[in-house]
């Protein structure tokens, strides 16, 4: 698997470059918004990728709560961390799109507010994991992740349940999209999904090595302690 | 012209966030490598 990493990395790099070209050059220009609509090719795939990662975090947290499996704990941590990165991109690119289209950077509308709340929940999850040294931290974090995951469908469906300024969803929203735009959107999503997979993989390996080193350091300090006591 | 500024800002922001995160991973990996070297020396 490690040998495949450079090849997958190169393939993902090519795919990301191709997706960027498709988004900036190949995709047709939207008639009312103009070129600023192209932000959508980064904003929407980032949101979908973040949702998938939060869903993985949810599954891994449930798995950890049931089995206390350390691999599940690492998968939960990694997916939350990378999910937060993608969610940050959603929260940054959204206002940059909104400024020329709506005339404002931000509004306390249900979709925007719930996305911000979702980001805050997963940020608190990461803060808990980073700064709590209790043995119960993975359990508490897993419980928080389960609660956080409940927010994901709420964010997605908020535009159906509430009157919001946010555009309707691309999939299942009742609206229509130019097939070429949909094609570019899906290519960008594929590219970001591959990129997210590679980042998660690297982060997973890093976390695994980190835990092994911590274990070795703990063992070393245990073997050193009797000498200092004597 | 104005819409291009927003478009490129959004794309640049997305990549700055990704690169910043990847940089933290590389830094953490470097720190870990040093810790492994230290552990090997102590053995």
PDB file of N, CA and C in Angstrom, chain B residues 15-29:
ATOM      1  N   UNK B  15      -6.862  26.534  -1.584  1.00  0.00           N
ATOM      2  CA  UNK B  15      -5.540  25.890  -1.637  1.00  0.00           C
ATOM      3  C   UNK B  15      -4.636  26.330  -0.503  1.00  0.00           C
ATOM      4  N   UNK B  16      -4.796  27.565  -0.052  1.00  0.00           N
ATOM      5  CA  UNK B  16      -3.990  28.020   1.102  1.00  0.00           C
ATOM      6  C   UNK B  16      -4.349  27.177   2.332  1.00  0.00           C
ATOM      7  N   UNK B  17      -5.653  26.917   2.512  1.00  0.00           N
ATOM      8  CA  UNK B  17      -6.091  26.103   3.667  1.00  0.00           C
ATOM      9  C   UNK B  17      -5.525  24.677   3.553  1.00  0.00           C
ATOM     10  N   UNK B  18      -5.615  24.094   2.363  1.00  0.00           N
ATOM     11  CA  UNK B  18      -5.085  22.732   2.178  1.00  0.00           C
ATOM     12  C   UNK B  18      -3.576  22.689   2.425  1.00  0.00           C
ATOM     13  N   UNK B  19      -2.863  23.675   1.859  1.00  0.00           N
ATOM     14  CA  UNK B  19      -1.400  23.677   1.997  1.00  0.00           C
ATOM     15  C   UNK B  19      -1.006  23.911   3.465  1.00  0.00           C
ATOM     16  N   UNK B  20      -1.747  24.790   4.147  1.00  0.00           N
ATOM     17  CA  UNK B  20      -1.458  25.044   5.568  1.00  0.00           C
ATOM     18  C   UNK B  20      -1.619  23.753   6.375  1.00  0.00           C
ATOM     19  N   UNK B  21      -2.676  23.007   6.083  1.00  0.00           N
ATOM     20  CA  UNK B  21      -2.894  21.743   6.811  1.00  0.00           C
ATOM     21  C   UNK B  21      -1.789  20.736   6.483  1.00  0.00           C
ATOM     22  N   UNK B  22      -1.437  20.632   5.199  1.00  0.00           N
ATOM     23  CA  UNK B  22      -0.381  19.690   4.806  1.00  0.00           C
ATOM     24  C   UNK B  22       0.948  20.074   5.456  1.00  0.00           C
ATOM     25  N   UNK B  23       1.188  21.385   5.612  1.00  0.00           N
ATOM     26  CA  UNK B  23       2.419  21.851   6.272  1.00  0.00           C
ATOM     27  C   UNK B  23       2.449  21.402   7.736  1.00  0.00           C
ATOM     28  N   UNK B  24       1.277  21.477   8.409  1.00  0.00           N
ATOM     29  CA  UNK B  24       1.255  21.017   9.814  1.00  0.00           C
ATOM     30  C   UNK B  24       1.565  19.515   9.879  1.00  0.00           C
ATOM     31  N   UNK B  25       1.087  18.755   8.882  1.00  0.00           N
ATOM     32  CA  UNK B  25       1.362  17.306   8.868  1.00  0.00           C
ATOM     33  C   UNK B  25       2.856  17.046   8.689  1.00  0.00           C
ATOM     34  N   UNK B  26       3.474  17.800   7.776  1.00  0.00           N
ATOM     35  CA  UNK B  26       4.908  17.626   7.525  1.00  0.00           C
ATOM     36  C   UNK B  26       5.706  17.995   8.784  1.00  0.00           C
ATOM     37  N   UNK B  27       5.296  19.084   9.459  1.00  0.00           N
ATOM     38  CA  UNK B  27       5.982  19.520  10.683  1.00  0.00           C
ATOM     39  C   UNK B  27       5.866  18.441  11.765  1.00  0.00           C
ATOM     40  N   UNK B  28       4.646  17.906  11.918  1.00  0.00           N
ATOM     41  CA  UNK B  28       4.429  16.852  12.923  1.00  0.00           C
ATOM     42  C   UNK B  28       5.262  15.617  12.601  1.00  0.00           C
ATOM     43  N   UNK B  29       5.352  15.300  11.301  1.00  0.00           N
ATOM     44  CA  UNK B  29       6.124  14.129  10.893  1.00  0.00           C
ATOM     45  C   UNK B  29       7.607  14.331  11.202  1.00  0.00           C
TER      46      UNK B  29
END
